[in-house]
JSON list of N, CA and C and ligand atoms in Angstrom, two decimals:
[
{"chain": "A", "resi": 1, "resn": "UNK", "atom": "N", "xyz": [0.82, -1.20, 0.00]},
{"chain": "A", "resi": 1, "resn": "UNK", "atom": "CA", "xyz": [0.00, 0.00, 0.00]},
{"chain": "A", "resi": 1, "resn": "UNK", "atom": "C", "xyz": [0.87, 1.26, 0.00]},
{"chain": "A", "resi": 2, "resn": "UNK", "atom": "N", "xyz": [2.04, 1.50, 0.75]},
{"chain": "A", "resi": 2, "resn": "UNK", "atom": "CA", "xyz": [2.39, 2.25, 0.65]},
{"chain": "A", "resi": 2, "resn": "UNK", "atom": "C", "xyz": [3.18, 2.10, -0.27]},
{"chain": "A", "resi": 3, "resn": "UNK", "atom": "N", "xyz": [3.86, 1.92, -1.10]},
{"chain": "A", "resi": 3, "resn": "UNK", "atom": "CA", "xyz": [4.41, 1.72, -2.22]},
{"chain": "A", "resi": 3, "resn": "UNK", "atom": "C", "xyz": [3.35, 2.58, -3.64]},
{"chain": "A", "resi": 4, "resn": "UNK", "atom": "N", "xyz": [1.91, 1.82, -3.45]},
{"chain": "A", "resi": 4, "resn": "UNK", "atom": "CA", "xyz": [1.36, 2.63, -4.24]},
{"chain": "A", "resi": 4, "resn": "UNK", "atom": "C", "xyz": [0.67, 3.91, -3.95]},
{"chain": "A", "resi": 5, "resn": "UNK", "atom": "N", "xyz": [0.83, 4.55, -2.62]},
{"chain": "A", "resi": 5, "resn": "UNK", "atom": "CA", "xyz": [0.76, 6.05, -2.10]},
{"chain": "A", "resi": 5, "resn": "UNK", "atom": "C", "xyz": [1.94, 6.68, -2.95]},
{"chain": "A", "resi": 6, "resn": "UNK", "atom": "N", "xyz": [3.22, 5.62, -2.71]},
{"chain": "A", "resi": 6, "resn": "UNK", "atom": "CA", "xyz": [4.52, 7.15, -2.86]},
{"chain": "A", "resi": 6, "resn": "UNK", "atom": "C", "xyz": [4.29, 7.03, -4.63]},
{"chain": "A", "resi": 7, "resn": "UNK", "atom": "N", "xyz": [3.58, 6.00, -5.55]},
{"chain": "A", "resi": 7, "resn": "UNK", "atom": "CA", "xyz": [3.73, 5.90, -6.89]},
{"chain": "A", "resi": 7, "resn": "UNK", "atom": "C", "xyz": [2.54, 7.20, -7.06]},
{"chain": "A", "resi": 8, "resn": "UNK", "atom": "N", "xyz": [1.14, 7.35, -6.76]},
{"chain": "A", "resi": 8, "resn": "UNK", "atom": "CA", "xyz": [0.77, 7.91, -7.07]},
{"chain": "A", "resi": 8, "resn": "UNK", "atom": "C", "xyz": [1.20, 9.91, -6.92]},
{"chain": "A", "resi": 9, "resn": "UNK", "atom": "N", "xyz": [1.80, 9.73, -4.87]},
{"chain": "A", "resi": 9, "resn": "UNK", "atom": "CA", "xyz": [2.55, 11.23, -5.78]},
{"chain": "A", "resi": 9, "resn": "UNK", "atom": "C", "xyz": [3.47, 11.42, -6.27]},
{"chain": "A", "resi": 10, "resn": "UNK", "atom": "N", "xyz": [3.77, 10.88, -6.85]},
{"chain": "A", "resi": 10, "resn": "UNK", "atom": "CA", "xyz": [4.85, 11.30, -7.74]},
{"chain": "A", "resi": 10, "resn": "UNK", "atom": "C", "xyz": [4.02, 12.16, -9.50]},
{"chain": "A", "resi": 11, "resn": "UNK", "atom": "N", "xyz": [2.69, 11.78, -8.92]},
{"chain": "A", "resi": 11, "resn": "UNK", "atom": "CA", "xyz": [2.25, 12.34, -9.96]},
{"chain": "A", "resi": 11, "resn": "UNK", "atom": "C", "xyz": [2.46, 12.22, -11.58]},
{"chain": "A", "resi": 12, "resn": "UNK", "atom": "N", "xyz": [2.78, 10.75, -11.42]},
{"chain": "A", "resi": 12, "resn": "UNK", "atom": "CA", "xyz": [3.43, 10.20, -12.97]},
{"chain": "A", "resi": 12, "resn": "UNK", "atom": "C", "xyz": [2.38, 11.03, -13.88]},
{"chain": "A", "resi": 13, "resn": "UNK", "atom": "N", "xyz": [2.38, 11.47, -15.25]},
{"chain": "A", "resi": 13, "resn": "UNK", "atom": "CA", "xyz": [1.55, 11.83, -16.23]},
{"chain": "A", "resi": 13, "resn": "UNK", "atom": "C", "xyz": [1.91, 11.12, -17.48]},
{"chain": "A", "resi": 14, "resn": "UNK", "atom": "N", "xyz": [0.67, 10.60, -17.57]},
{"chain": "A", "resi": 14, "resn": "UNK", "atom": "CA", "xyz": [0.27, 9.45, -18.35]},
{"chain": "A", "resi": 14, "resn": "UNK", "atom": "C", "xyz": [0.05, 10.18, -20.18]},
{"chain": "A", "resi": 15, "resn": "UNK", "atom": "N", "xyz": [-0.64, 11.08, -20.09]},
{"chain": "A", "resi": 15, "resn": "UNK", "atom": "CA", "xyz": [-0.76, 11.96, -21.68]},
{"chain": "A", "resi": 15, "resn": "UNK", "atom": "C", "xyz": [-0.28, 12.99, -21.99]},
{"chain": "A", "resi": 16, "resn": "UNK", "atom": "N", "xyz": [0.98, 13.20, -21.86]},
{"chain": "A", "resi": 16, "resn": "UNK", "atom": "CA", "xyz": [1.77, 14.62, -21.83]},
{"chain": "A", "resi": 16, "resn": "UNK", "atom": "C", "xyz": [1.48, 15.43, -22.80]},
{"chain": "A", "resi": 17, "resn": "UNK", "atom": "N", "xyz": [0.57, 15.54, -23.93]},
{"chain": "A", "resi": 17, "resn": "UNK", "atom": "CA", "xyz": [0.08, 16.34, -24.61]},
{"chain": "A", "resi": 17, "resn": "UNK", "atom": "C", "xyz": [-1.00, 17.22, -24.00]},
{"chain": "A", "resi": 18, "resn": "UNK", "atom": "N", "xyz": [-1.94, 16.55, -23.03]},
{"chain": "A", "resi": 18, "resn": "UNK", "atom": "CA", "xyz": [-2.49, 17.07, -22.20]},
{"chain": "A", "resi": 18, "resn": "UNK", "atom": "C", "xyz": [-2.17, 17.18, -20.73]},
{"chain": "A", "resi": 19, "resn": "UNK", "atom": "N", "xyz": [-1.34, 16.87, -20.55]},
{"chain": "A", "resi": 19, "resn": "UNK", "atom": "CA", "xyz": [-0.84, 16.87, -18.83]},
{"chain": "A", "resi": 19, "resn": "UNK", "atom": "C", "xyz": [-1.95, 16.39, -17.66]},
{"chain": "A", "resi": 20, "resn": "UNK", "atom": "N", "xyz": [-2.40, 14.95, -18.18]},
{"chain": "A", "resi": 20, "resn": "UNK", "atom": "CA", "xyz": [-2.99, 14.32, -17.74]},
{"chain": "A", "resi": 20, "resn": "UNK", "atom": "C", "xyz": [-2.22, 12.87, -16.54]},
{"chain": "A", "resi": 21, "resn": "UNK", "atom": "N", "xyz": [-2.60, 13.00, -15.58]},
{"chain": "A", "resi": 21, "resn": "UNK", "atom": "CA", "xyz": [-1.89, 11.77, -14.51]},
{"chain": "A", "resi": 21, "resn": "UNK", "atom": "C", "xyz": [-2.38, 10.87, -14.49]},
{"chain": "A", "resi": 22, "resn": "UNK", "atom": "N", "xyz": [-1.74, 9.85, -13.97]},
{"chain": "A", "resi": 22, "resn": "UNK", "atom": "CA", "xyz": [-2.51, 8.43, -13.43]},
{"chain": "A", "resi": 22, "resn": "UNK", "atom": "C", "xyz": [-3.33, 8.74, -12.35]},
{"chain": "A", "resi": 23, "resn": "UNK", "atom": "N", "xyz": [-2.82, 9.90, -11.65]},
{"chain": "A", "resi": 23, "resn": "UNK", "atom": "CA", "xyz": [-3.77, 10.01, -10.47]},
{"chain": "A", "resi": 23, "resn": "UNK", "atom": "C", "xyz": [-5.16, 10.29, -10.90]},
{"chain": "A", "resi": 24, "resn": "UNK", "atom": "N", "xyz": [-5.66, 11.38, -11.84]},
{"chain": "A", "resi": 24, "resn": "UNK", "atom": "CA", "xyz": [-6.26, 11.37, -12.51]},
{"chain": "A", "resi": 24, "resn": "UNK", "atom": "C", "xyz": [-7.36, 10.60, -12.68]},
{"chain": "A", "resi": 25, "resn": "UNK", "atom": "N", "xyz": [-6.67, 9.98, -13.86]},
{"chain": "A", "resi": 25, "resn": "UNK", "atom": "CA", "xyz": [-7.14, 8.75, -14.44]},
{"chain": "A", "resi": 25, "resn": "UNK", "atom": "C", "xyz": [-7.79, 7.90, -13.41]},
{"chain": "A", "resi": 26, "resn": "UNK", "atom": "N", "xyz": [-7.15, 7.42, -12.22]},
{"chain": "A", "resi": 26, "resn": "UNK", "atom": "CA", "xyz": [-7.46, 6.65, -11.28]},
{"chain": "A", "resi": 26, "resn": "UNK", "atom": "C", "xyz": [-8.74, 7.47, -10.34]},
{"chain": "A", "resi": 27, "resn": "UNK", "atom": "N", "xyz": [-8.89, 8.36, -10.19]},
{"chain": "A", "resi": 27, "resn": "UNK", "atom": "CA", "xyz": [-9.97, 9.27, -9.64]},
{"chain": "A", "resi": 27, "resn": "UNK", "atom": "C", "xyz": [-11.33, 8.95, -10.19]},
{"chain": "A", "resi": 28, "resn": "UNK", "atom": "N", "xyz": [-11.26, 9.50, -11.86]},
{"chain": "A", "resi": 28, "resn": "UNK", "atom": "CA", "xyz": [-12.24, 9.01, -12.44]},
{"chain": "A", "resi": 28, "resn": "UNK", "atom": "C", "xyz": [-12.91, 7.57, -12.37]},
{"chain": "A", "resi": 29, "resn": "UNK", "atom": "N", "xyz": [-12.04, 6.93, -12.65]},
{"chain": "A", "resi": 29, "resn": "UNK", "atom": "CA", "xyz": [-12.32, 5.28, -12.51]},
{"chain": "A", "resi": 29, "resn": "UNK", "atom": "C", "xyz": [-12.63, 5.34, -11.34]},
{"chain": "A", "resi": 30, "resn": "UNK", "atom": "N", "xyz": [-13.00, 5.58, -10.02]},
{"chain": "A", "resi": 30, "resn": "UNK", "atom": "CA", "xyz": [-13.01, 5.22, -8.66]},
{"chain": "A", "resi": 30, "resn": "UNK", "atom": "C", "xyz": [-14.30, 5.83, -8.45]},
{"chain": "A", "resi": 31, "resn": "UNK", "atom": "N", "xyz": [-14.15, 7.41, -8.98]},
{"chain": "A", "resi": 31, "resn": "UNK", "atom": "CA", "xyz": [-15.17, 8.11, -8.68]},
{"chain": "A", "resi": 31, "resn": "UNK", "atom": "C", "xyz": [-16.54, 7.92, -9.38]},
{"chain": "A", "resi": 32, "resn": "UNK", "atom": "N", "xyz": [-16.24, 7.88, -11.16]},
{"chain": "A", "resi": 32, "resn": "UNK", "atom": "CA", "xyz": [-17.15, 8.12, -11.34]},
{"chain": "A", "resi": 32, "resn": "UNK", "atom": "C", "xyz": [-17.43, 6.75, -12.99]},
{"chain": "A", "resi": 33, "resn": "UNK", "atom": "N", "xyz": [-16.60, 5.65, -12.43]},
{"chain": "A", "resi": 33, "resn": "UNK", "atom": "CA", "xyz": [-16.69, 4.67, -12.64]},
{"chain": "A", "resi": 33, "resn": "UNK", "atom": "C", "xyz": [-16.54, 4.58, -14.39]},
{"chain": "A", "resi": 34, "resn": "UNK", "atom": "N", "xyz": [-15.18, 5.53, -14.62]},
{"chain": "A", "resi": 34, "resn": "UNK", "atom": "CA", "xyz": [-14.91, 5.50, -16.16]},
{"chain": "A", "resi": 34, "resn": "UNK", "atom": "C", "xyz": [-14.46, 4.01, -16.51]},
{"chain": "A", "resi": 35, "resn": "UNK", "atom": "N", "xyz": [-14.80, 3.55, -17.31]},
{"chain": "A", "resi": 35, "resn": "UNK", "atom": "CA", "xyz": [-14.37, 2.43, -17.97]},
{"chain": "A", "resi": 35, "resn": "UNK", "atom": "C", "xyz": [-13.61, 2.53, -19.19]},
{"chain": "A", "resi": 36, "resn": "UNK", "atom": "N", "xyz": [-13.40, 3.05, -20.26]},
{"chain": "A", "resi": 36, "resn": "UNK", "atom": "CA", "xyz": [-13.00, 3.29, -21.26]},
{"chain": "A", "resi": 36, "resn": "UNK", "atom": "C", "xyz": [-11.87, 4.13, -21.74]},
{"chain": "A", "resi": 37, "resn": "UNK", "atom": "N", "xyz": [-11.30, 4.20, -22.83]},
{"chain": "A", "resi": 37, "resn": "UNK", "atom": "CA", "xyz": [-10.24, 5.23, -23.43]},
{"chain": "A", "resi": 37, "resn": "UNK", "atom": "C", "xyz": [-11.42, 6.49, -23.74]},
{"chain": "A", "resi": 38, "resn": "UNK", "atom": "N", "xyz": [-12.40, 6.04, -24.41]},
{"chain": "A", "resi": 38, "resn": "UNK", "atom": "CA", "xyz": [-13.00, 7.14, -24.85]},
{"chain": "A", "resi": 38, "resn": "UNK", "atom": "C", "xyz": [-14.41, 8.16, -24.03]},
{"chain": "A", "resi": 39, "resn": "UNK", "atom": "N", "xyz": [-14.30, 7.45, -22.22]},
{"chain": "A", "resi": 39, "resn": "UNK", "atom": "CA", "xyz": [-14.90, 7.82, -21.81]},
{"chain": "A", "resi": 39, "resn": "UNK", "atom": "C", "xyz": [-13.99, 8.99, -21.33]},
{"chain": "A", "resi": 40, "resn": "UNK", "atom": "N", "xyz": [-12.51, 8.79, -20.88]},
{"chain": "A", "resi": 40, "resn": "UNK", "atom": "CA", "xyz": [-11.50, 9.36, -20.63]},
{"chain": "A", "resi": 40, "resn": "UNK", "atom": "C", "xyz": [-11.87, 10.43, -21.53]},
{"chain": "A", "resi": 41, "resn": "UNK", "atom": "N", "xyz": [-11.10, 10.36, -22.53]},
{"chain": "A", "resi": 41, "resn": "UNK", "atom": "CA", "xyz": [-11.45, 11.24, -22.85]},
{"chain": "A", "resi": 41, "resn": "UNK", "atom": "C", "xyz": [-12.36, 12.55, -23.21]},
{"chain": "A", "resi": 42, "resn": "UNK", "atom": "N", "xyz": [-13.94, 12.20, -22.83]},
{"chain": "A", "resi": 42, "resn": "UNK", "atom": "CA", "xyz": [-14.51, 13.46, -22.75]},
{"chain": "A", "resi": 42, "resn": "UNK", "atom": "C", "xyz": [-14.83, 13.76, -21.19]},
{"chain": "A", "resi": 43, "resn": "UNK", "atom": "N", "xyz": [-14.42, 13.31, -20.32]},
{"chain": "A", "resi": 43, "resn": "UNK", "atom": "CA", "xyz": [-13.92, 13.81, -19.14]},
{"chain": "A", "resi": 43, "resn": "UNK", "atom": "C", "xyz": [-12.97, 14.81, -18.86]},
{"chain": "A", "resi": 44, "resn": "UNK", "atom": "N", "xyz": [-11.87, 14.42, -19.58]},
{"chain": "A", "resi": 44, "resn": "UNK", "atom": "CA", "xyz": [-10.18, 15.26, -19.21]},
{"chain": "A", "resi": 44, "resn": "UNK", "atom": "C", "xyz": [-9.76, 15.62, -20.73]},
{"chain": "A", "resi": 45, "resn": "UNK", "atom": "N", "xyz": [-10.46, 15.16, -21.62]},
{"chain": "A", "resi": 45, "resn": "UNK", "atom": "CA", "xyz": [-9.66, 15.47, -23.31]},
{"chain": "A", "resi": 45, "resn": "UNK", "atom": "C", "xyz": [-7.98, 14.64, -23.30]},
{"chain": "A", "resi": 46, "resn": "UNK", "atom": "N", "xyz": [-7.95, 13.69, -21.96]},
{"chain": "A", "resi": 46, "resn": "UNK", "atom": "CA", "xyz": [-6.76, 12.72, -22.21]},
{"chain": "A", "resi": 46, "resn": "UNK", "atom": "C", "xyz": [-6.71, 12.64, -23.78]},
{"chain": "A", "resi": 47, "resn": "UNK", "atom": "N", "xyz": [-5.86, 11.93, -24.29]},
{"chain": "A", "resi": 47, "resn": "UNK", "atom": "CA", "xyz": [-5.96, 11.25, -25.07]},
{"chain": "A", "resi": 47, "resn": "UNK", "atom": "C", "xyz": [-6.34, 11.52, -26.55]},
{"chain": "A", "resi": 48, "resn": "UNK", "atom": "N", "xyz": [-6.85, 12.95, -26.73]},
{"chain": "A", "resi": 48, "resn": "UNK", "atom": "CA", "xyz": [-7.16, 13.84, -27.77]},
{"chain": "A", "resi": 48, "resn": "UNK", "atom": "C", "xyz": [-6.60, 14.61, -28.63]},
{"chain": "A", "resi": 49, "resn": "UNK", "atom": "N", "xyz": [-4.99, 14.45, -28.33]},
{"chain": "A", "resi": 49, "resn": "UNK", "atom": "CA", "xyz": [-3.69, 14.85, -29.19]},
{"chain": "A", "resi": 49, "resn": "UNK", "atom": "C", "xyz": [-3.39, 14.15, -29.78]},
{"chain": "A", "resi": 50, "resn": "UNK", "atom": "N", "xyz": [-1.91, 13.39, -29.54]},
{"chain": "A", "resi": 50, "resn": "UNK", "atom": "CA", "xyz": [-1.43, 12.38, -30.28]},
{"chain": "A", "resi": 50, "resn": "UNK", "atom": "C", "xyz": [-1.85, 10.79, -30.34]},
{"chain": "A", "resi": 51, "resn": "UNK", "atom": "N", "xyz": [-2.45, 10.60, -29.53]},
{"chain": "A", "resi": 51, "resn": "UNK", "atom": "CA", "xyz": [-3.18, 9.11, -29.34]},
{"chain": "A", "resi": 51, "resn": "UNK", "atom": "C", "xyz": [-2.18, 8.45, -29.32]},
{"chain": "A", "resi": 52, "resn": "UNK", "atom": "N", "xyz": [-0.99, 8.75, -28.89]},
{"chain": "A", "resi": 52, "resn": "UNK", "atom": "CA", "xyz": [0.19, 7.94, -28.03]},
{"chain": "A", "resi": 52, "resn": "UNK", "atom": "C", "xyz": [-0.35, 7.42, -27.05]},
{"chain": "A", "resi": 53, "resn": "UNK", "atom": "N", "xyz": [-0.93, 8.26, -26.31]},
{"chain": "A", "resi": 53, "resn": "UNK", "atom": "CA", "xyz": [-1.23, 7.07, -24.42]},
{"chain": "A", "resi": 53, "resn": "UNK", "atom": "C", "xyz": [-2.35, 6.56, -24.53]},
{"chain": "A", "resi": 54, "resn": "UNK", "atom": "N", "xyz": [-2.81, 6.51, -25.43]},
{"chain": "A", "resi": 54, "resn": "UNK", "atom": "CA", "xyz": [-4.20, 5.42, -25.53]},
{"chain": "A", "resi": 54, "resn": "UNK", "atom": "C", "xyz": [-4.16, 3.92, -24.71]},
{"chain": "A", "resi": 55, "resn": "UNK", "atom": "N", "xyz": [-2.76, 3.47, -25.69]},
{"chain": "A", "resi": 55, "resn": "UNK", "atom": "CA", "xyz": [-2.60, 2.16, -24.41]},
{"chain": "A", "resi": 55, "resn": "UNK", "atom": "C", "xyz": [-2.13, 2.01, -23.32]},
{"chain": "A", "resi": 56, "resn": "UNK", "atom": "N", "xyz": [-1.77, 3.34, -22.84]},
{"chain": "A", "resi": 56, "resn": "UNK", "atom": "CA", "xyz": [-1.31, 3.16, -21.34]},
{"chain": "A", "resi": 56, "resn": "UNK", "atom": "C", "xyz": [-2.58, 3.61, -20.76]},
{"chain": "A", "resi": 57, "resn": "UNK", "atom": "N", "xyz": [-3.71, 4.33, -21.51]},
{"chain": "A", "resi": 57, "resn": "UNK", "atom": "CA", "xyz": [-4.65, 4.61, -20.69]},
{"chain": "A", "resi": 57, "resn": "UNK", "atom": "C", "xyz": [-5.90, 3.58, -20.60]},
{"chain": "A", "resi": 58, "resn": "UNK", "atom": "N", "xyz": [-5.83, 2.47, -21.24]},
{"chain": "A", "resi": 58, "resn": "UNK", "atom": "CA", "xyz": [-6.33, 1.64, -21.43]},
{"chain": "A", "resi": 58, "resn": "UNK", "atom": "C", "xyz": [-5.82, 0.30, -20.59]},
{"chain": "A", "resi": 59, "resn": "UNK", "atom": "N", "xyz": [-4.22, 0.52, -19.98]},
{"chain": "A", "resi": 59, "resn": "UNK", "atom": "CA", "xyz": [-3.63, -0.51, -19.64]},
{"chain": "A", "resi": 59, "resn": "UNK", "atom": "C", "xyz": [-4.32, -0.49, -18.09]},
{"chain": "A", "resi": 60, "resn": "UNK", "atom": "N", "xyz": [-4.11, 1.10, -17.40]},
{"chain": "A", "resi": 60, "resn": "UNK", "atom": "CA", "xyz": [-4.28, 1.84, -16.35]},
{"chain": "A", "resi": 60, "resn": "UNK", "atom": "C", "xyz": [-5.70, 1.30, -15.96]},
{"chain": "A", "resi": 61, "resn": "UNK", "atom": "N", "xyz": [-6.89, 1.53, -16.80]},
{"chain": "A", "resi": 61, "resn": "UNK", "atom": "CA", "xyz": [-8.07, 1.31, -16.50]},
{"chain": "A", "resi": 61, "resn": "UNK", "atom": "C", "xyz": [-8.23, -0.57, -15.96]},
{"chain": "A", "resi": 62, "resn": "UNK", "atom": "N", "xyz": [-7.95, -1.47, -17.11]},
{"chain": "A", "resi": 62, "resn": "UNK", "atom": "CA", "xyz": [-8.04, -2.75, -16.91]},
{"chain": "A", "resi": 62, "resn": "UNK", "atom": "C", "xyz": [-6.84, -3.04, -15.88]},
{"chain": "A", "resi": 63, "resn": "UNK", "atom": "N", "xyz": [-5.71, -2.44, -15.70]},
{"chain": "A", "resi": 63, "resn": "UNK", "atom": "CA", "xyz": [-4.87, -3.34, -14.41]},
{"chain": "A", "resi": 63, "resn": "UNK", "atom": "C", "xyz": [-4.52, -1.94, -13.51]},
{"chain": "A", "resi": 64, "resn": "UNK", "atom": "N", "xyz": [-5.24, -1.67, -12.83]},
{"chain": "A", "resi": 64, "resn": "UNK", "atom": "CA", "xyz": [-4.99, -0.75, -11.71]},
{"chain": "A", "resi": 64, "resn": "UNK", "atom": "C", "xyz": [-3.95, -0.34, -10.80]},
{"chain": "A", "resi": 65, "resn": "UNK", "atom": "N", "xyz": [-4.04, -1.84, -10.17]},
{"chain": "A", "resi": 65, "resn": "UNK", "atom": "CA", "xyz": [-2.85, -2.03, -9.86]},
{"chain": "A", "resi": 65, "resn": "UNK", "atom": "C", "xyz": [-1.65, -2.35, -9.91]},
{"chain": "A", "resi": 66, "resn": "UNK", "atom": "N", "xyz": [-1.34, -2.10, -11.23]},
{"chain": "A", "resi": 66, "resn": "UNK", "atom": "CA", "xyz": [0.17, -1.92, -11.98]},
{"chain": "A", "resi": 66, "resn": "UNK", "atom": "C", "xyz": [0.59, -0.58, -11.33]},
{"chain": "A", "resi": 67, "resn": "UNK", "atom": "N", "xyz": [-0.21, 0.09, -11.06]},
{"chain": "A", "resi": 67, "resn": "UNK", "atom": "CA", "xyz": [0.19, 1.52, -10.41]},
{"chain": "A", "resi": 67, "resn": "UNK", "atom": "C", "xyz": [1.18, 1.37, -9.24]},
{"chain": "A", "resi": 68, "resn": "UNK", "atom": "N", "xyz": [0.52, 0.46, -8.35]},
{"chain": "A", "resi": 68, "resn": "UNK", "atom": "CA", "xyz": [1.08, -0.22, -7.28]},
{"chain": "A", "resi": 68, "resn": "UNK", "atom": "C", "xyz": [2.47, -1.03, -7.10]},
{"chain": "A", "resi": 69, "resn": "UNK", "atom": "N", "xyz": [3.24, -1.44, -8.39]},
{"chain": "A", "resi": 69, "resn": "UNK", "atom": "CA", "xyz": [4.09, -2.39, -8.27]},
{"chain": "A", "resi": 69, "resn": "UNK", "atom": "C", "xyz": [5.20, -1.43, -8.63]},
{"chain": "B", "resi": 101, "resn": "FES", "atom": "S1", "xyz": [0.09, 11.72, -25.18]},
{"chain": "B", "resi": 101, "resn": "FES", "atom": "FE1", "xyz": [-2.05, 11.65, -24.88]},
{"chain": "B", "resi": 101, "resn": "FES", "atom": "S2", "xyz": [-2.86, 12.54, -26.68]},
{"chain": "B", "resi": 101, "resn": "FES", "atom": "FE2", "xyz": [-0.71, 12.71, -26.95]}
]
């Protein structure tokens, strides 16, 4: 657990076109139960530049706790 406290501040950012985080990302999913790349995106506009982090934002959603390791 604490391992994935000190990962999340570190504030990794997951879509640097938009300066979007895992923390983020992980909020939504928790909060308001995003499932998708493309729900992400009309939430935060993640993902709406280069469509580089598509699969990390897709990886993020289905294994969570990769955040953690
Ligand atoms: S890195 Fe996310 S849209 Fe470019």
């Amino acid at each position: 657990m604490r391992t994935c406290l000190v990962a999340l501040e570190q504030q990794k950012i997951i879509c640097h076109c938009l300066g979007i985080t895992e923390q983020q990302i992980l909020e939504l999913k928790i909060l308001k139960n995003v499932q998708t790349v493309r729900e992400v995106m009309n939430e935060t506009e993640a993902g709406s530049g280069c469509t580089a982090c598509h699969r990390k934002i897709r990886d993020l959603l289905e294994n969570p706790e990769k955040i953690c390791r």
